[in-house]
Coordinates of C-alpha atoms and ligand atoms in Angstrom, one line a residue:
M1 CA 14.5 -15.7 -37.1
K2 CA 14.8 -18.5 -34.6
A3 CA 14.6 -16.9 -31.2
V4 CA 13.3 -13.8 -29.4
I5 CA 15.3 -12.6 -26.3
F6 CA 13.3 -10.4 -24.0
D7 CA 14.7 -7.9 -21.6
L8 CA 12.7 -8.3 -18.4
D9 CA 12.1 -5.1 -16.6
G10 CA 10.1 -2.6 -18.7
V11 CA 9.4 -5.2 -21.4
I12 CA 7.7 -8.2 -19.6
V13 CA 6.9 -6.4 -16.4
C14 CA 7.4 -2.9 -15.0
T15 CA 9.1 -2.6 -11.7
D16 CA 9.9 1.1 -12.2
D17 CA 7.7 2.1 -9.2
L18 CA 9.3 -0.6 -7.0
Q19 CA 12.8 0.4 -8.1
F20 CA 12.1 4.1 -7.5
H21 CA 10.6 3.4 -4.1
A22 CA 13.6 1.2 -3.1
W23 CA 16.2 3.8 -4.1
K24 CA 14.0 6.5 -2.5
C25 CA 14.2 4.6 0.8
L26 CA 18.0 4.7 0.6
T27 CA 18.3 8.3 -0.6
D28 CA 15.9 9.5 2.1
R29 CA 18.0 7.6 4.7
E30 CA 21.2 9.2 3.4
E31 CA 19.5 12.6 2.7
I32 CA 20.5 12.6 -1.0
Y33 CA 18.4 14.5 -3.6
F34 CA 16.6 11.9 -5.8
T35 CA 13.7 12.3 -8.3
R36 CA 11.8 10.3 -10.9
E37 CA 14.0 12.0 -13.5
I38 CA 17.1 10.7 -11.9
N39 CA 15.5 7.3 -11.5
N40 CA 14.8 7.2 -15.3
R41 CA 18.6 7.4 -15.9
L42 CA 19.0 4.1 -14.0
R43 CA 17.1 2.0 -16.5
G44 CA 19.1 -0.8 -18.0
I45 CA 22.2 -0.2 -16.0
S46 CA 23.7 -2.3 -13.2
R47 CA 23.0 -1.7 -9.5
A48 CA 26.5 -0.5 -8.8
A49 CA 26.4 1.9 -11.8
S50 CA 23.0 3.1 -10.6
L51 CA 24.4 4.0 -7.2
E52 CA 27.2 6.0 -8.8
V53 CA 24.5 8.1 -10.7
I54 CA 22.6 8.6 -7.4
L55 CA 25.8 9.6 -5.6
E56 CA 26.4 12.5 -8.1
R57 CA 24.0 14.4 -5.8
A58 CA 25.5 13.2 -2.5
A59 CA 27.1 15.8 -0.2
K60 CA 29.7 13.5 1.2
H61 CA 32.1 10.8 0.0
Y62 CA 31.3 7.2 0.6
T63 CA 33.8 4.4 1.0
E64 CA 33.5 1.2 -1.1
Q65 CA 32.3 -0.6 2.0
Q66 CA 29.6 2.0 2.6
K67 CA 28.5 1.7 -1.0
E68 CA 28.2 -2.1 -0.6
E69 CA 26.1 -1.6 2.4
M70 CA 23.9 0.9 0.6
L71 CA 23.4 -1.5 -2.3
A72 CA 22.5 -4.3 0.1
Y73 CA 20.0 -2.1 1.8
K74 CA 18.4 -1.0 -1.4
N75 CA 18.2 -4.5 -2.6
A76 CA 16.6 -5.8 0.6
V77 CA 13.9 -3.1 0.3
F78 CA 13.3 -4.0 -3.4
V79 CA 13.2 -7.8 -2.8
K80 CA 10.6 -7.2 -0.1
E81 CA 8.5 -5.2 -2.5
L82 CA 8.8 -7.8 -5.2
E83 CA 6.6 -10.0 -3.1
N84 CA 3.7 -7.8 -4.0
L85 CA 4.2 -8.5 -7.7
S86 CA 1.8 -10.8 -9.4
S87 CA 0.7 -12.0 -12.9
T88 CA -1.6 -8.9 -13.1
D89 CA 1.7 -6.9 -13.5
I90 CA 2.6 -8.6 -16.8
L91 CA 2.6 -5.8 -19.4
P92 CA -0.2 -5.7 -22.0
H93 CA -0.1 -8.3 -24.8
I94 CA 3.0 -10.1 -23.5
T95 CA 1.2 -13.3 -22.6
E96 CA -0.4 -13.4 -26.0
L97 CA 2.9 -12.6 -27.8
L98 CA 4.7 -15.5 -26.0
K99 CA 1.9 -17.9 -27.0
K100 CA 2.1 -16.7 -30.7
L101 CA 5.9 -17.1 -30.8
K102 CA 5.7 -20.6 -29.4
E103 CA 3.0 -21.5 -32.0
C104 CA 5.3 -20.5 -34.8
G105 CA 8.3 -22.4 -33.3
I106 CA 10.3 -19.5 -32.1
K107 CA 12.4 -20.0 -29.0
I108 CA 12.1 -17.5 -26.2
A109 CA 14.6 -16.3 -23.6
I110 CA 15.1 -13.7 -21.0
G111 CA 18.3 -11.5 -21.1
S112 CA 18.2 -9.4 -18.0
S113 CA 20.9 -7.5 -16.0
S114 CA 18.8 -7.9 -12.9
K115 CA 20.0 -10.2 -10.2
N116 CA 16.4 -10.6 -9.1
A117 CA 15.1 -11.9 -12.5
Q118 CA 14.3 -15.4 -11.3
M119 CA 12.3 -14.1 -8.4
T120 CA 10.5 -11.6 -10.6
L121 CA 9.6 -14.3 -13.1
K122 CA 8.3 -16.5 -10.2
Q123 CA 6.2 -13.8 -8.8
I124 CA 4.5 -13.1 -12.1
G125 CA 4.0 -16.8 -12.8
L126 CA 6.4 -17.0 -15.8
S127 CA 9.3 -19.0 -14.2
T128 CA 8.8 -21.9 -16.6
A129 CA 7.6 -20.0 -19.7
F130 CA 11.0 -19.4 -21.2
D131 CA 13.4 -21.8 -23.0
A132 CA 16.4 -20.0 -21.3
V133 CA 16.9 -17.3 -18.7
V134 CA 20.2 -15.4 -18.3
D135 CA 20.3 -12.9 -15.5
G136 CA 22.6 -10.6 -13.6
T137 CA 24.0 -13.4 -11.5
E138 CA 25.5 -15.0 -14.7
I139 CA 27.3 -12.1 -16.4
K140 CA 30.3 -9.9 -15.7
H141 CA 29.5 -7.0 -18.0
S142 CA 26.2 -5.1 -18.0
K143 CA 24.5 -3.6 -21.1
P144 CA 25.5 -2.0 -23.5
N145 CA 27.9 -5.0 -23.4
P146 CA 26.3 -7.8 -25.4
E147 CA 27.3 -10.5 -22.9
V148 CA 23.8 -11.2 -21.5
F149 CA 22.2 -11.6 -24.9
L150 CA 25.1 -13.7 -26.3
A151 CA 24.8 -15.9 -23.3
A152 CA 21.1 -16.3 -23.9
A153 CA 21.6 -17.2 -27.6
N154 CA 24.2 -19.7 -26.5
K155 CA 21.9 -21.3 -24.0
L156 CA 19.2 -21.6 -26.7
G157 CA 21.7 -23.0 -29.2
V158 CA 20.8 -20.3 -31.7
K159 CA 23.2 -18.0 -33.7
P160 CA 23.2 -14.3 -32.7
E161 CA 22.2 -13.4 -36.2
D162 CA 19.0 -15.4 -35.8
C163 CA 17.9 -13.6 -32.6
I164 CA 15.6 -10.7 -32.1
V165 CA 16.1 -8.7 -28.9
I166 CA 13.2 -6.7 -27.3
E167 CA 14.4 -3.8 -25.2
D168 CA 13.0 -0.7 -23.6
A169 CA 16.3 0.9 -22.9
A170 CA 18.8 2.5 -25.3
A171 CA 21.7 0.7 -23.6
G172 CA 19.9 -2.6 -24.4
I173 CA 19.5 -1.8 -28.0
E174 CA 23.2 -0.9 -28.2
A175 CA 24.0 -4.3 -26.6
A176 CA 21.8 -6.2 -29.1
K177 CA 23.5 -4.5 -32.0
A178 CA 27.0 -5.1 -30.6
G179 CA 26.0 -8.8 -30.4
H180 CA 24.9 -8.7 -34.1
M181 CA 21.2 -9.3 -33.3
T182 CA 18.1 -7.6 -34.6
A183 CA 16.9 -5.0 -32.1
V184 CA 13.3 -4.1 -31.5
G185 CA 12.7 -1.0 -29.4
V186 CA 9.6 -0.6 -27.2
S187 CA 8.7 2.2 -24.8
D188 CA 11.7 4.6 -24.3
A189 CA 13.9 2.5 -26.7
R190 CA 11.7 3.5 -29.6
H191 CA 13.8 6.7 -29.7
S192 CA 17.0 4.7 -30.1
P193 CA 18.5 5.4 -33.5
L194 CA 20.1 2.0 -33.5
A195 CA 16.8 0.1 -33.3
D196 CA 15.9 -2.0 -36.4
Y197 CA 12.2 -1.9 -35.5
R198 CA 10.2 0.3 -33.2
V199 CA 6.8 -1.0 -32.0
D200 CA 3.9 0.5 -30.0
D201 CA 2.2 -2.8 -29.5
V202 CA 4.4 -5.8 -28.7
L203 CA 2.1 -8.1 -30.8
E204 CA 3.8 -6.6 -33.9
I205 CA 6.8 -8.6 -32.8
A206 CA 5.1 -11.8 -33.7
E207 CA 4.7 -10.6 -37.3
I208 CA 8.5 -9.7 -37.4
A209 CA 9.6 -12.9 -35.8
C210 CA 7.2 -15.4 -37.5
R211 CA 7.8 -14.1 -41.1
Ligands
LIG1 CA1 14.7 -2.7 -19.2

């Protein structure tokens, strides 16, 4: 193995609460039924696809223009909330894992569907920690399409077969496998039947990658 590609949200940092709150501001405004359970279905999918899931419970039809306004509104709320994020929000053992991977010569990258990935990394103090970052502004297809991970491997100059992907969402595991990479499931993705490895503690990833 030559590289480890990390999903960002739910792997490096958890913005679930911020995401939930931002969508909730929108659904309250529009009087659309929205719960944490519905929010859980939005993990790993694009902003536009997330809105379609939310609109399943809407009482009225929205035009494309209205949908764009809604997405812009939600994102504005979310970006405002991101300002509260700091290095204390980095998930347990991630900093130690990154250090161990560097020590054994493994390249590290971010492969995130989020258009706010750069800002998130900056807020948590990791904007220069990765050898490559591919985010939602650089891809056409969101996960389970492998585009984001293939682009990250390409930026690193590493073959997909030599990459490990760390994901917390089933769609991300699917994307990694579609890109012929080794997939490690953490959190919710531990239940994905496609995952090659399932870990409770991310430090186990150093053992898998540095073998
Ligand atoms: Ca995720």
